[in-house]
């Protein structure tokens, strides 16, 4: 398992990126009120994943404003989709984070 983590870190470094640190995860959790930005399910530090709203593969950047805290299920379901593509697949419903005043990242 350690080899996989080291390999992933090395690959991210080669792309000019780095893993998201604990302080960023905490800030993202606070920004979303402790819930998944997409579905609103409660998150803990152990269960939070970080998603790029505009995927890196689609020209997104690794800046804080492009990151949201979300659950693993939503992160996996969104994949490399844009926000609008993911919204269409979910029936056009607004995301939980959009209901929070001023929390829409894009």
Short mmCIF file of the C-alpha atoms (twelve columns), coordinates in Angstrom:
data_MODEL
# 
_entry.id   MODEL 
# 
loop_
_atom_site.group_PDB 
_atom_site.id 
_atom_site.type_symbol 
_atom_site.label_atom_id 
_atom_site.label_alt_id 
_atom_site.label_comp_id 
_atom_site.label_asym_id 
_atom_site.label_seq_id 
_atom_site.Cartn_x 
_atom_site.Cartn_y 
_atom_site.Cartn_z 
_atom_site.pdbx_PDB_model_num 
ATOM 1   C CA . UNK A 1   0.000   0.000  0.000   1 
ATOM 2   C CA . UNK A 2   2.821   2.379  0.827   1 
ATOM 3   C CA . UNK A 3   4.214   1.880  -2.663  1 
ATOM 4   C CA . UNK A 4   0.906   3.013  -4.206  1 
ATOM 5   C CA . UNK A 5   0.842   6.178  -2.095  1 
ATOM 6   C CA . UNK A 6   4.452   6.965  -2.952  1 
ATOM 7   C CA . UNK A 7   3.817   6.327  -6.639  1 
ATOM 8   C CA . UNK A 8   0.733   8.551  -6.641  1 
ATOM 9   C CA . UNK A 9   2.634   11.343 -4.889  1 
ATOM 10  C CA . UNK A 10  5.486   11.036 -7.387  1 
ATOM 11  C CA . UNK A 11  3.061   11.140 -10.351 1 
ATOM 12  C CA . UNK A 12  1.339   14.235 -8.950  1 
ATOM 13  C CA . UNK A 13  4.697   15.927 -8.411  1 
ATOM 14  C CA . UNK A 14  5.714   15.161 -11.998 1 
ATOM 15  C CA . UNK A 15  2.515   16.898 -13.164 1 
ATOM 16  C CA . UNK A 16  3.344   19.918 -10.999 1 
ATOM 17  C CA . UNK A 17  0.602   19.119 -8.478  1 
ATOM 18  C CA . UNK A 18  0.572   17.948 -4.893  1 
ATOM 19  C CA . UNK A 19  -1.808  16.068 -2.663  1 
ATOM 20  C CA . UNK A 20  -4.370  18.135 -0.795  1 
ATOM 21  C CA . UNK A 21  -3.214  18.685 2.775   1 
ATOM 22  C CA . UNK A 22  -5.184  18.368 5.980   1 
ATOM 23  C CA . UNK A 23  -5.491  22.147 6.380   1 
ATOM 24  C CA . UNK A 24  -7.148  22.471 2.966   1 
ATOM 25  C CA . UNK A 25  -9.521  19.594 3.747   1 
ATOM 26  C CA . UNK A 26  -10.515 21.255 7.026   1 
ATOM 27  C CA . UNK A 27  -11.105 24.585 5.242   1 
ATOM 28  C CA . UNK A 28  -13.239 22.863 2.592   1 
ATOM 29  C CA . UNK A 29  -15.274 21.066 5.258   1 
ATOM 30  C CA . UNK A 30  -15.868 24.349 7.054   1 
ATOM 31  C CA . UNK A 31  -16.872 26.029 3.799   1 
ATOM 32  C CA . UNK A 32  -19.521 23.366 3.156   1 
ATOM 33  C CA . UNK A 33  -20.710 23.177 6.745   1 
ATOM 34  C CA . UNK A 34  -19.432 19.627 7.147   1 
ATOM 35  C CA . UNK A 35  -21.523 18.158 4.340   1 
ATOM 36  C CA . UNK A 36  -20.894 16.910 0.815   1 
ATOM 37  C CA . UNK A 37  -21.150 19.846 -1.599  1 
ATOM 38  C CA . UNK A 38  -23.166 17.745 -4.045  1 
ATOM 39  C CA . UNK A 39  -25.586 15.680 -1.899  1 
ATOM 40  C CA . UNK A 40  -25.285 17.195 1.600   1 
ATOM 41  C CA . UNK A 41  -24.448 13.953 3.412   1 
ATOM 42  C CA . UNK A 42  -22.435 14.593 6.589   1 
ATOM 43  C CA . UNK A 43  -18.659 14.183 6.209   1 
ATOM 44  C CA . UNK A 44  -15.825 13.500 8.616   1 
ATOM 45  C CA . UNK A 45  -12.116 13.999 8.122   1 
ATOM 46  C CA . UNK A 46  -11.867 10.271 7.432   1 
ATOM 47  C CA . UNK A 47  -14.629 10.252 4.802   1 
ATOM 48  C CA . UNK A 48  -14.055 13.544 2.971   1 
ATOM 49  C CA . UNK A 49  -12.727 13.526 -0.565  1 
ATOM 50  C CA . UNK A 50  -11.740 16.607 -2.535  1 
ATOM 51  C CA . UNK A 51  -13.163 17.214 -5.995  1 
ATOM 52  C CA . UNK A 52  -12.129 19.679 -8.679  1 
ATOM 53  C CA . UNK A 53  -15.328 21.415 -9.812  1 
ATOM 54  C CA . UNK A 54  -13.760 21.981 -13.235 1 
ATOM 55  C CA . UNK A 55  -11.704 18.800 -13.681 1 
ATOM 56  C CA . UNK A 56  -7.992  19.154 -14.321 1 
ATOM 57  C CA . UNK A 57  -8.483  17.042 -17.454 1 
ATOM 58  C CA . UNK A 58  -10.943 19.702 -18.702 1 
ATOM 59  C CA . UNK A 59  -8.640  22.659 -18.102 1 
ATOM 60  C CA . UNK A 60  -9.453  23.278 -14.444 1 
ATOM 61  C CA . UNK A 61  -6.821  24.535 -12.068 1 
ATOM 62  C CA . UNK A 62  -5.704  23.213 -8.664  1 
ATOM 63  C CA . UNK A 63  -6.674  26.431 -6.840  1 
ATOM 64  C CA . UNK A 64  -8.804  26.528 -3.685  1 
ATOM 65  C CA . UNK A 65  -11.803 28.097 -5.459  1 
ATOM 66  C CA . UNK A 66  -11.971 25.083 -7.791  1 
ATOM 67  C CA . UNK A 67  -12.094 22.560 -4.919  1 
ATOM 68  C CA . UNK A 68  -15.065 21.255 -2.946  1 
ATOM 69  C CA . UNK A 69  -15.446 18.733 -0.148  1 
ATOM 70  C CA . UNK A 70  -17.603 15.794 -1.163  1 
ATOM 71  C CA . UNK A 71  -18.359 12.186 -0.351  1 
ATOM 72  C CA . UNK A 72  -16.669 9.354  -2.217  1 
ATOM 73  C CA . UNK A 73  -19.916 8.338  -3.936  1 
ATOM 74  C CA . UNK A 74  -20.480 11.786 -5.478  1 
ATOM 75  C CA . UNK A 75  -16.815 12.209 -6.375  1 
ATOM 76  C CA . UNK A 76  -16.809 8.852  -8.161  1 
ATOM 77  C CA . UNK A 77  -20.142 9.559  -9.887  1 
ATOM 78  C CA . UNK A 78  -18.964 12.981 -11.117 1 
ATOM 79  C CA . UNK A 79  -15.643 11.667 -12.392 1 
ATOM 80  C CA . UNK A 80  -14.222 14.032 -15.017 1 
ATOM 81  C CA . UNK A 81  -17.592 15.582 -15.827 1 
ATOM 82  C CA . UNK A 82  -18.231 19.282 -15.686 1 
ATOM 83  C CA . UNK A 83  -20.700 20.610 -13.157 1 
ATOM 84  C CA . UNK A 84  -23.399 21.001 -15.809 1 
ATOM 85  C CA . UNK A 85  -22.897 17.458 -17.159 1 
ATOM 86  C CA . UNK A 86  -23.133 16.037 -13.647 1 
ATOM 87  C CA . UNK A 87  -26.233 18.136 -12.921 1 
ATOM 88  C CA . UNK A 88  -27.947 16.809 -16.075 1 
ATOM 89  C CA . UNK A 89  -27.209 13.219 -15.030 1 
ATOM 90  C CA . UNK A 90  -28.780 13.969 -11.632 1 
ATOM 91  C CA . UNK A 91  -32.002 15.209 -13.210 1 
ATOM 92  C CA . UNK A 92  -31.176 18.919 -13.202 1 
ATOM 93  C CA . UNK A 93  -31.466 19.292 -9.418  1 
ATOM 94  C CA . UNK A 94  -29.422 21.970 -7.669  1 
ATOM 95  C CA . UNK A 95  -26.563 20.719 -5.555  1 
ATOM 96  C CA . UNK A 96  -26.644 21.007 -1.778  1 
ATOM 97  C CA . UNK A 97  -23.785 23.525 -1.762  1 
ATOM 98  C CA . UNK A 98  -25.693 25.787 -4.127  1 
ATOM 99  C CA . UNK A 99  -28.478 26.115 -1.568  1 
ATOM 100 C CA . UNK A 100 -26.009 27.602 0.917   1 
ATOM 101 C CA . UNK A 101 -25.746 31.341 0.349   1 
ATOM 102 C CA . UNK A 102 -22.649 32.261 -1.613  1 
ATOM 103 C CA . UNK A 103 -21.267 28.732 -1.770  1 
ATOM 104 C CA . UNK A 104 -21.476 28.039 -5.486  1 
ATOM 105 C CA . UNK A 105 -17.854 27.636 -6.598  1 
ATOM 106 C CA . UNK A 106 -18.539 28.241 -10.312 1 
# 
